[in-house]
RNA sequence: GCCCCGAUAGCUCAGUGGAUAGAGCGACUGCCUCCUAAGCAGUAGGUCGCGCGUUCGAGUCGCGCUCGGGGCGCCA
């Protein structure tokens, strides 16, 4: 099983090396999808100057060599150490035609027999052609839940994107630590505890058990903003809490436990793989904070400024042009998010041994995270053996494009969004399934699928308005479209009384829709690997949509069950492969796949 | 004031320095005696915000603008 782009790239490199010398065997073959052929190589133009010949001449000799299939004579690896088992490059089997066009494009068409063989191999491969990557440890920080605050619509993206990234990394063989950095330890908890003391423990318990986090939080917040005395008490209360004061801890535990129950329920319904063990509460870092501060102060990374312990990573300046700090310990002795974030990155790098940390976090934290990374570098925790990256998540905006204001009631709870999604799906299928249980199950899968796919199918860093019609669409490039393709495939097998898992071909491509589908399916491994590399699930979403489109075209034009036996077997195999790619891909995005719809 | 992000079809968005910039929605025209019409085939719709530059070649890279969003010391 070989990725066509990689196979062609290697073939072009071999041709270049054979024609112009071994130094060109490592040049970028610039393989791109083409509207004039399966792929094109643009290497002739980029190498014209170095080789010292007109691009069309270069293209012509490469094309001639590719067409005659002698490229396999000298086997060159694209880079030393990069071993690709199964990259069997008999050029004569691979390239059907190579033609020069325009200023020096080489239009490359694959042989049908090669594509068919790849599809057959992919069907036999338990990994569907997805490469295996080293078991490096990757920490993915995502979702960003808070104790005593309900998840709102804006949490959806950081949650679904992070979860998709996690699933993809694990599928590729990486070792992944999920970290939902649970906000449970900041000033706001001083505020909440003070408020709880004001209203009494009994009333607090009642309100929280009823799930009215938001109301409770907002009441506290209002007092905090309006009443300086209350605000001061709150800040003092955090210090007490962080120092382990019994009464404070007791009330805090109440808040945490209730919130966890709420989060478990919503993650389960959204099919998010986060469990209790993946919660990475800020309070977890509390015992490390003093030591982190001591270490940074000893190494000179942190200094006292205005009574607070601050790190001033180089290159960051504030409004007034002065160096900008990360506050590690506040002047009253308390710790804030700067402290825990710095402690967390030390823990992840030094204690867990993470080789990569991906922060799937809102764009508004860009500066803060850049400073955290800078401090980690200064401290010597973040070296060139590891990486920390901010996978920026776009902000959800109000209709006009500004901030969503909680006060103005613009914040929509994530649960409301989910309910509405399922309700819309329900309406579409209201008269479709006799069994109400099955109907409910399908509506749930379709609604949640639409919601998640809607968020996962756009670049994660684009900001976006809360728009039900857009987010919950059920037709077109949507989750249900992909789900529907799988349901149709299953229906074919069900009608014939066959098990897709038993379908093995052989595969023979008798027409354009079959050929296009098989070629599309071959790109699965590349699409998955790309998501891991960039932490951008929308690339997989786009790939799956193209795959479902290719399948649907095939479905419309190539009857399966009514075909002659040989063609029937081949088409059943293509169906089986399509089904596995789509189901696996949707699984990697965390989108449920109903059997029928 | 400084920093980060964005501006592509009526709307929402893709787009790896390559040829004639693509989807979906919406609009319009067709398609259910045929494996599920949540579908398919087709039509219309673009000075890729503006200017200059780099390049054989720029929606893509650089610089300067305009407009919008976000951020910039004890909230997270």
XYZ file of C-alpha atoms (C1' of nucleotides) in Angstrom:
673
model
C 0.000 0.000 0.000
C 1.606 3.181 -1.168
C 0.540 6.763 -1.269
C 0.390 7.734 -4.960
C 1.961 11.118 -4.335
C 4.882 9.550 -2.516
C 5.307 6.874 -5.170
C 5.282 9.420 -7.978
C 7.598 11.690 -6.054
C 10.131 8.937 -5.702
C 9.813 8.004 -9.351
C 10.399 11.596 -10.433
C 13.393 11.871 -8.113
C 14.861 8.720 -9.585
C 14.350 10.022 -13.083
C 15.969 13.317 -12.169
C 18.930 11.543 -10.608
C 19.393 9.303 -13.600
C 19.212 12.179 -16.056
C 21.050 14.947 -14.247
C 23.078 13.369 -11.462
C 22.514 11.903 -8.033
C 22.345 15.319 -6.363
C 18.900 15.762 -7.903
C 17.651 12.559 -6.335
C 16.744 14.501 -3.225
C 15.177 17.515 -4.920
C 11.539 18.228 -4.162
C 9.589 16.551 -6.971
C 6.734 19.055 -6.447
C 3.951 16.545 -7.024
C 0.567 18.255 -7.032
C -2.937 17.163 -7.884
C -3.726 18.237 -11.401
C -6.831 19.045 -13.352
C -5.129 17.805 -16.513
C -4.015 14.418 -15.225
C -3.946 12.497 -11.945
C -0.987 14.513 -10.732
C 1.620 16.845 -12.073
C 5.247 17.460 -11.229
C 6.453 21.046 -11.275
C 10.065 20.135 -10.584
C 11.388 20.925 -14.039
C 10.663 24.628 -13.603
C 12.060 24.902 -10.128
C 15.263 23.081 -11.124
C 15.831 24.818 -14.452
C 18.312 27.305 -13.080
C 20.308 24.758 -11.065
C 20.480 22.299 -13.932
C 21.084 25.032 -16.469
C 18.656 23.857 -19.104
C 15.254 25.083 -20.235
C 12.440 23.673 -18.104
C 10.708 22.058 -21.056
C 13.874 20.132 -21.938
C 14.186 18.906 -18.392
C 10.538 17.961 -18.271
C 10.856 16.128 -21.589
C 13.737 13.946 -20.465
C 12.120 13.182 -17.117
C 8.850 12.352 -18.816
C 10.569 10.099 -21.327
C 12.364 8.207 -18.589
C 9.194 7.854 -16.533
C 7.268 6.614 -19.526
C 9.831 3.979 -20.401
C 9.817 2.829 -16.801
C 13.559 2.580 -16.356
C 13.417 4.697 -13.250
C 13.665 1.628 -11.066
C 17.207 0.916 -12.188
C 18.766 3.052 -9.481
C 16.975 3.034 -6.211
C 17.363 6.193 -4.245
C 15.707 7.100 -1.009
C 14.280 10.559 -0.758
C 16.316 11.027 2.385
C 18.626 8.743 4.288
C 16.952 6.816 7.029
C 13.528 7.263 5.563
C 12.479 3.755 4.973
C 9.161 3.069 3.383
C 8.405 -0.593 3.293
C 6.234 -1.488 0.393
C 7.474 1.393 -1.694
C 8.078 -0.839 -4.601
C 8.881 1.424 -7.424
C 8.712 -0.435 -10.613
C 8.175 2.727 -12.617
C 6.728 0.810 -15.467
C 3.840 -0.392 -13.308
C 3.222 2.986 -11.782
C 3.141 5.547 -14.539
C 0.698 5.187 -17.375
C 1.689 8.350 -19.136
C 3.929 11.332 -18.517
C 3.462 14.311 -20.786
C 5.082 17.686 -20.948
C 2.793 20.652 -21.051
C 2.897 24.425 -20.804
C 6.140 25.924 -19.487
C 7.363 22.565 -18.148
C 4.626 20.794 -16.269
C 4.869 17.018 -16.314
C 1.365 15.615 -16.339
C 1.336 12.219 -14.702
C -1.300 9.576 -15.151
C -1.218 6.423 -13.105
C -1.844 3.010 -14.556
C -5.274 1.581 -13.815
C -3.618 -1.683 -12.857
C -1.464 0.087 -10.299
C -4.429 1.882 -8.758
C -6.419 -1.337 -8.612
C -3.528 -3.145 -6.953
C -3.220 -0.371 -4.386
C -6.917 -0.567 -3.586
C -6.691 -4.318 -3.133
C -3.672 -3.929 -0.869
C -5.408 -1.219 1.123
C -8.401 -3.461 1.619
C -6.127 -6.206 2.992
C -4.259 -3.768 5.230
C -5.733 -3.548 8.742
C -4.371 0.013 8.891
C -5.906 1.018 5.556
C -2.603 2.383 4.363
C -2.145 4.713 7.294
C 1.536 4.799 8.243
C 2.695 3.991 11.738
C 4.625 6.659 13.551
C 6.999 6.401 16.511
C 5.409 6.112 19.942
C 6.565 9.539 21.060
C 4.667 11.069 23.918
C 2.372 13.899 22.935
C 0.404 15.936 25.440
C -2.735 17.501 24.021
C -4.235 20.248 26.133
C -7.811 20.873 25.074
C -11.434 21.591 25.882
C -10.631 24.063 28.651
C -13.500 23.300 31.018
C -14.058 25.233 34.219
C -15.436 24.196 37.550
C -18.733 25.873 38.353
C -19.202 27.071 34.797
C -21.191 25.310 32.158
C -19.604 24.658 28.813
C -20.899 27.171 26.314
C -21.097 26.981 22.555
C -17.621 28.476 22.282
C -16.130 25.452 24.033
C -17.228 23.193 21.218
C -14.321 23.798 18.920
C -11.478 23.512 21.398
C -13.140 20.308 22.554
C -13.957 18.625 19.249
C -10.721 19.689 17.553
C -8.583 18.542 20.466
C -10.369 15.234 20.644
C -9.966 14.629 16.917
C -6.262 15.420 17.141
C -5.907 12.995 20.030
C -7.678 10.220 18.156
C -5.565 10.755 15.060
C -2.302 10.789 16.998
C -3.198 7.563 18.760
C -4.255 5.921 15.516
C -0.840 6.748 14.105
C 0.791 5.071 17.079
C 1.726 8.053 19.223
C 1.412 7.842 22.947
C -1.005 10.541 23.987
C -1.753 12.209 27.283
C -5.052 14.027 27.174
C -5.145 17.090 29.350
C -8.323 19.011 29.922
C -6.807 21.869 31.845
C -9.627 22.247 34.330
C -9.978 25.722 35.752
C -10.520 24.990 39.417
C -8.003 27.104 41.259
C -8.020 30.791 40.362
C -9.350 33.941 41.935
C -12.839 33.046 40.798
C -12.904 30.216 43.308
C -12.204 32.606 46.089
C -15.148 34.502 44.707
C -17.353 31.422 44.518
C -16.452 30.234 47.990
C -17.087 33.673 49.483
C -20.418 33.719 47.730
C -21.213 30.248 49.055
C -20.420 31.424 52.563
C -22.674 34.449 52.046
C -25.680 32.485 50.856
C -25.011 29.513 53.134
C -23.914 25.997 52.403
C -27.454 24.669 52.221
C -28.567 27.076 49.515
C -25.331 26.514 47.616
C -25.794 22.792 47.586
C -29.375 23.099 46.388
C -28.483 25.374 43.537
C -25.543 23.292 42.347
C -27.365 20.002 42.539
C -30.005 21.575 40.331
C -27.252 22.226 37.795
C -27.565 25.961 38.037
C -23.858 26.636 37.821
C -24.268 29.593 35.597
C -26.712 31.377 37.835
C -24.531 30.719 40.855
C -21.429 31.885 39.056
C -23.080 34.999 37.697
C -24.394 35.997 41.095
C -20.896 35.688 42.516
C -19.393 37.505 39.601
C -21.792 40.384 39.949
C -20.844 40.895 43.553
C -17.185 40.604 42.671
C -17.442 43.331 40.062
C -19.701 45.646 42.044
C -18.304 45.291 45.507
C -14.578 45.999 46.054
C -14.772 44.655 49.577
C -16.141 41.348 48.331
C -13.457 41.259 45.640
C -10.748 41.700 48.263
C -12.224 38.977 50.417
C -12.297 36.732 47.357
C -8.631 37.270 46.655
C -7.780 36.541 50.253
C -9.960 33.459 50.113
C -7.917 32.055 47.192
C -4.781 32.354 49.238
C -6.530 30.496 52.052
C -7.718 27.819 49.659
C -4.318 27.403 48.123
C -2.838 27.107 51.589
C -5.245 24.263 52.391
C -7.756 25.975 54.697
C -10.253 23.308 55.697
C -13.530 25.161 55.273
C -12.431 26.589 51.939
C -11.335 23.204 50.643
C -14.595 21.633 51.724
C -16.722 24.099 49.790
C -14.365 23.934 46.861
C -14.665 20.136 46.752
C -18.415 20.464 46.572
C -18.098 22.700 43.536
C -15.596 20.385 41.864
C -17.572 17.202 42.391
C -20.772 18.612 40.974
C -18.956 20.072 38.012
C -17.259 16.790 37.241
C -20.568 15.028 37.131
C -21.861 17.606 34.706
C -18.752 17.349 32.504
C -18.850 13.561 32.393
C -22.388 13.643 31.088
C -21.741 16.176 28.388
C -18.506 14.557 27.198
C -20.224 11.211 26.961
C -23.088 12.583 24.947
C -20.719 14.472 22.653
C -18.557 11.360 22.277
C -15.465 13.113 23.599
C -12.826 10.684 24.851
C -11.937 12.687 27.959
C -12.331 10.781 31.222
C -11.859 11.754 34.856
C -8.273 10.592 34.603
C -7.674 13.078 31.792
C -8.722 16.039 33.858
C -5.697 18.156 34.426
C -6.903 20.498 37.141
C -4.937 23.596 37.969
C -5.038 22.493 41.583
C -2.937 19.475 40.607
C -0.016 21.837 40.159
C -0.496 23.549 43.493
C 2.140 21.474 45.313
C 4.668 22.276 42.579
C 4.177 26.015 42.444
C 6.528 26.965 45.251
C 9.251 24.807 43.784
C 8.756 26.198 40.280
C 9.033 29.699 41.688
C 12.153 28.781 43.658
C 13.780 27.185 40.619
C 13.066 30.131 38.369
C 14.169 32.627 40.966
C 17.396 30.706 41.596
C 18.183 30.531 37.897
C 17.491 34.231 37.506
C 14.596 33.729 35.115
C 12.216 35.255 37.652
C 12.617 38.364 39.772
C 10.519 40.304 42.248
C 8.695 43.241 40.678
C 6.141 45.381 42.509
C 6.043 42.695 45.163
C 5.159 39.932 42.719
C 7.467 37.230 41.425
C 7.657 37.725 37.673
C 9.434 36.259 34.685
C 10.223 38.703 31.915
C 10.881 36.592 28.831
C 12.804 38.584 26.240
C 10.957 40.168 23.352
C 7.665 40.858 25.054
C 6.655 44.396 25.865
C 3.445 45.840 27.183
C 1.329 48.850 26.366
C 3.827 51.214 27.916
C 6.794 49.688 26.137
C 8.152 48.115 29.308
C 8.984 44.411 29.549
C 5.883 42.297 30.014
C 5.804 39.809 32.866
C 4.295 36.457 33.533
C 3.243 36.707 37.144
C 4.381 33.578 38.952
C 3.395 34.608 42.430
C 1.133 37.530 43.170
C 2.121 40.193 45.641
C -0.328 38.747 48.168
C 1.347 35.343 47.890
C -1.382 33.793 45.753
C -0.920 31.982 42.503
C -2.670 32.641 39.227
C -2.924 31.032 35.812
C 0.578 32.139 34.895
C 1.912 30.065 37.759
C -0.035 26.931 36.911
C 0.645 27.164 33.187
C 4.363 27.450 33.795
C 4.256 24.604 36.306
C 2.223 22.533 33.849
C 4.709 22.914 31.020
C 7.569 21.971 33.333
C 5.665 18.926 34.518
C 4.774 17.851 31.005
C 8.290 18.229 29.675
C 10.404 17.234 32.629
C 8.265 14.730 34.552
C 6.117 13.223 31.806
C 8.850 13.482 29.186
C 6.577 14.853 26.480
C 8.164 15.296 23.083
C 5.370 17.450 21.819
C 2.735 19.524 23.563
C -0.224 20.781 21.611
C -2.320 23.495 23.207
C -5.716 23.500 21.513
C -6.685 26.813 22.985
C -8.423 30.019 21.924
C -6.580 32.637 19.919
C -6.923 35.168 22.700
C -4.315 33.231 24.661
C -1.744 33.590 21.931
C 0.468 36.064 23.750
C 0.183 34.297 27.069
C 1.173 30.922 25.631
C 4.033 32.407 23.657
C 5.352 33.774 26.938
C 4.891 30.449 28.707
C 6.890 28.749 25.957
C 9.563 31.431 26.167
C 9.920 30.966 29.908
C 10.127 27.197 29.434
C 12.979 27.766 26.994
C 14.759 30.161 29.318
C 14.434 27.670 32.133
C 15.938 24.969 29.963
C 12.867 22.715 30.084
C 11.884 23.220 26.480
C 14.835 22.192 24.340
C 15.110 21.306 20.677
C 14.264 17.717 21.624
C 10.680 18.715 22.235
C 8.155 21.156 20.873
C 5.320 23.176 22.277
C 2.783 24.624 19.909
C -0.367 26.649 20.165
C -3.028 25.089 17.935
C -5.054 28.262 17.706
C -8.802 27.955 18.005
C -10.888 30.783 16.589
C -13.240 32.763 18.730
C -16.941 32.429 18.550
C -18.438 35.838 17.945
C -21.850 37.387 18.220
C -23.993 37.803 15.096
C -22.417 41.064 14.066
C -18.850 39.841 14.864
C -17.921 41.125 18.402
C -17.462 39.414 21.620
C -20.221 37.231 22.985
C -21.403 38.911 26.107
C -22.642 36.739 28.899
C -24.524 39.623 30.414
C -26.390 40.348 27.217
C -27.475 36.725 27.132
C -25.478 36.058 23.998
C -23.679 33.060 25.439
C -25.406 29.897 24.404
C -24.908 26.786 26.452
C -23.345 23.882 24.615
C -26.207 21.678 25.791
C -28.721 23.975 24.130
C -26.794 23.743 20.894
C -26.711 19.949 21.127
C -30.405 19.735 21.907
C -31.277 21.951 18.988
C -29.046 19.889 16.670
C -30.769 16.661 17.668
C -34.187 18.278 17.445
C -33.557 19.419 13.888
C -32.416 15.951 12.908
C -35.507 14.563 14.581
C -37.794 16.747 12.510
C -36.225 15.576 9.275
C -36.842 11.922 10.061
C -40.082 12.358 11.984
C -42.066 10.083 9.677
C -39.276 7.767 8.638
C -38.698 5.001 11.133
C -41.436 2.971 12.727
C -39.376 2.168 15.788
C -39.215 5.290 17.991
C -36.134 3.973 19.783
C -34.202 3.640 16.574
C -35.468 6.995 15.381
C -34.231 8.650 18.535
C -30.865 6.963 18.242
C -30.452 8.051 14.638
C -31.514 11.620 15.364
C -28.968 11.779 18.159
C -26.150 10.489 15.951
C -27.111 12.720 13.041
C -27.590 15.842 15.150
C -24.380 15.452 17.109
C -22.575 14.431 13.923
C -23.788 17.531 12.117
C -22.732 19.753 14.979
C -19.262 18.275 15.328
C -18.576 18.000 11.623
C -19.697 21.584 11.152
C -17.038 22.683 13.568
C -14.358 20.280 12.402
C -14.726 20.994 8.707
C -13.469 24.566 8.845
C -9.958 25.708 9.681
C -9.799 25.658 13.458
C -8.356 29.166 13.742
C -11.150 30.898 11.865
C -13.389 32.922 14.085
C -17.048 32.330 13.564
C -20.444 33.634 14.477
C -22.897 31.543 16.399
C -25.315 30.639 13.627
C -27.621 27.684 14.131
C -28.487 27.294 10.480
C -24.849 27.073 9.501
C -23.710 24.931 12.402
C -26.571 22.486 12.282
C -27.086 22.065 8.534
C -28.050 18.556 7.483
C -27.495 18.704 3.719
C -24.481 19.431 1.565
C -20.962 19.266 2.960
C -22.061 18.092 6.378
C -21.659 15.229 8.793
C -24.927 13.631 7.707
C -23.713 13.555 4.099
C -20.798 11.377 5.167
C -22.967 9.290 7.454
C -25.448 8.815 4.644
C -22.752 7.492 2.309
C -21.867 4.813 4.869
C -25.524 3.936 5.385
C -25.984 3.430 1.654
C -22.964 1.149 1.488
C -24.222 -0.900 4.404
C -27.580 -1.092 2.704
C -26.011 -2.685 -0.369
C -24.397 -5.395 1.722
C -27.524 -5.893 3.798
C -29.660 -6.332 0.702
C -27.273 -8.960 -0.629
C -26.944 -10.625 2.757
C -23.192 -10.126 2.696
C -20.647 -9.028 5.273
C -18.419 -6.188 4.097
C -15.541 -7.695 6.054
C -15.656 -10.763 3.812
C -15.312 -8.793 0.608
C -11.864 -9.134 -0.889
C -12.118 -8.486 -4.595
C -10.180 -8.864 -6.770
C -10.555 -5.245 -7.808
C -10.792 -4.321 -11.431
C -11.427 -0.789 -12.609
C -13.879 -0.750 -15.475
C -14.768 2.915 -15.582
C -13.954 6.445 -14.556
C -16.052 6.573 -11.355
C -14.389 3.409 -10.054
C -10.941 4.656 -10.953
C -11.543 8.051 -9.338
C -12.888 6.413 -6.196
C -9.962 4.002 -5.854
C -7.458 6.813 -6.348
C -9.256 8.964 -3.799
C -9.246 6.137 -1.256
C -5.497 5.747 -1.643
C -5.011 9.212 -0.163
C -6.360 8.254 3.249
C -3.004 7.702 4.926
C -1.686 11.012 3.718
C -4.760 12.860 4.974
C -4.517 11.291 8.421
C -0.800 11.950 8.725
C -1.344 15.549 7.740
C -3.815 16.081 10.561
C -1.261 14.815 13.064
C 1.403 17.063 11.653
C -0.650 20.239 11.617
C -3.251 19.523 14.300
C -5.846 20.542 11.716
C -8.718 18.060 11.541
C -10.475 20.021 8.798
C -8.026 18.470 6.368
C -9.384 15.046 7.193
C -12.943 16.367 7.038
C -12.273 17.715 3.550
C -10.707 14.456 2.484
C -13.679 12.461 3.748
C -16.139 14.735 1.984
C -14.250 14.234 -1.283
C -14.231 10.511 -0.622
C -17.965 10.405 0.048
C -18.538 12.458 -3.120
C -16.425 10.058 -5.152
C -18.331 7.170 -3.668
C -21.700 8.754 -4.393
C -20.763 9.340 -8.022
C -19.716 5.705 -8.222
C -22.949 4.698 -6.507
C -25.052 6.585 -9.038
C -23.202 5.328 -12.081
C -22.006 1.845 -11.235
C -24.629 -0.665 -10.190
C -23.134 -3.151 -7.779
C -25.518 -5.959 -7.084
C -26.866 -6.174 -10.610
C -23.454 -6.383 -12.261
C -21.841 -9.470 -13.745
C -20.132 -11.654 -11.173
C -16.551 -10.456 -11.627
C -17.486 -6.799 -11.714
C -19.878 -7.351 -8.838
C -17.088 -8.756 -6.682
C -14.805 -5.894 -7.622
C -17.427 -3.276 -6.885
C -18.359 -4.908 -3.612
C -14.707 -4.710 -2.643
C -14.616 -1.014 -3.517
C -17.739 -0.524 -1.413
C -16.194 -2.390 1.489
C -13.027 -0.319 1.267
C -15.009 2.923 1.007
C -17.019 1.943 4.044
C -13.951 1.213 6.120
C -12.205 4.412 5.115
C -15.286 6.509 5.848
C -16.109 4.803 9.126
C -12.497 4.937 10.277
C -12.162 8.558 9.222
C -15.387 9.586 10.921
C -14.226 7.718 13.996
C -11.009 9.730 13.975
C -13.070 12.904 13.874
C -15.205 11.602 16.715
C -18.367 11.615 14.639
C -20.905 8.866 15.340
C -21.870 6.640 12.426
C -25.407 5.243 12.510
C -25.881 1.936 10.684
C -29.043 3.124 9.008
C -30.474 6.551 8.318
C 1.216 52.865 20.589
C 2.877 47.705 19.958
C 1.844 42.415 18.889
C -1.241 38.249 16.807
C -5.189 36.766 13.396
C -8.443 37.705 9.334
C -10.432 40.059 4.414
C -11.577 34.778 -1.762
C -18.916 33.991 -5.496
C -25.195 36.910 -2.628
C -24.016 33.844 2.317
C -20.585 30.283 4.995
C -15.899 28.640 3.820
C -11.628 25.413 1.190
C -7.240 26.430 -1.499
C 0.764 22.752 -0.654
C 4.667 29.386 -5.199
C 2.156 26.606 -10.674
C -2.002 26.111 -16.035
C -8.901 28.198 -16.837
C -9.266 30.029 -8.245
C -12.945 25.428 -5.936
C -16.971 23.369 -2.397
C -21.501 23.786 0.278
C -25.797 26.871 1.040
C -29.129 30.085 -1.519
C -31.194 30.918 -6.903
C -32.556 28.521 -11.529
C -33.293 23.692 -14.898
C -33.740 18.562 -14.897
C -33.653 13.287 -12.295
C -37.162 8.432 -7.719
C -40.696 1.407 -12.387
C -33.575 1.147 -11.063
C -28.466 -1.108 -4.555
C -31.791 4.848 0.583
C -33.692 11.753 -3.344
C -30.237 13.580 3.976
C -28.891 12.083 -2.972
C -27.392 13.019 -8.384
C -26.585 15.851 -13.149
C -26.430 20.789 -14.941
C -26.807 26.636 -15.295
C -25.803 31.422 -13.386
C -22.604 33.893 -9.990
C -15.080 36.320 -8.875
C -11.023 43.400 -10.314
C -8.944 36.704 -4.414
C -9.603 44.368 0.442
C -5.937 48.355 -1.975
C -0.859 49.540 -3.688
C 4.242 48.329 -4.491
C 7.890 44.526 -4.665
C 10.378 39.351 -5.081
C 9.822 35.362 -8.843
C 9.968 32.170 -15.209
C 5.203 32.120 -12.397
C 1.682 35.302 -6.518
C -5.039 34.210 -3.774
C -0.394 31.939 -1.626
C 6.016 35.097 -0.099
C 7.873 40.437 1.517
C 6.855 45.698 2.547
C 3.227 49.723 3.097
C -1.921 51.020 3.644
C -7.529 50.331 4.623
C -11.179 47.762 7.318
C -12.630 43.980 11.059
C -11.550 40.686 15.413
C -8.365 39.509 19.535
C -4.471 40.643 23.049
C -0.919 43.785 25.832
C 0.843 43.600 35.153
C -1.438 40.914 39.741
C -9.040 37.603 35.823
C -8.369 32.857 33.077
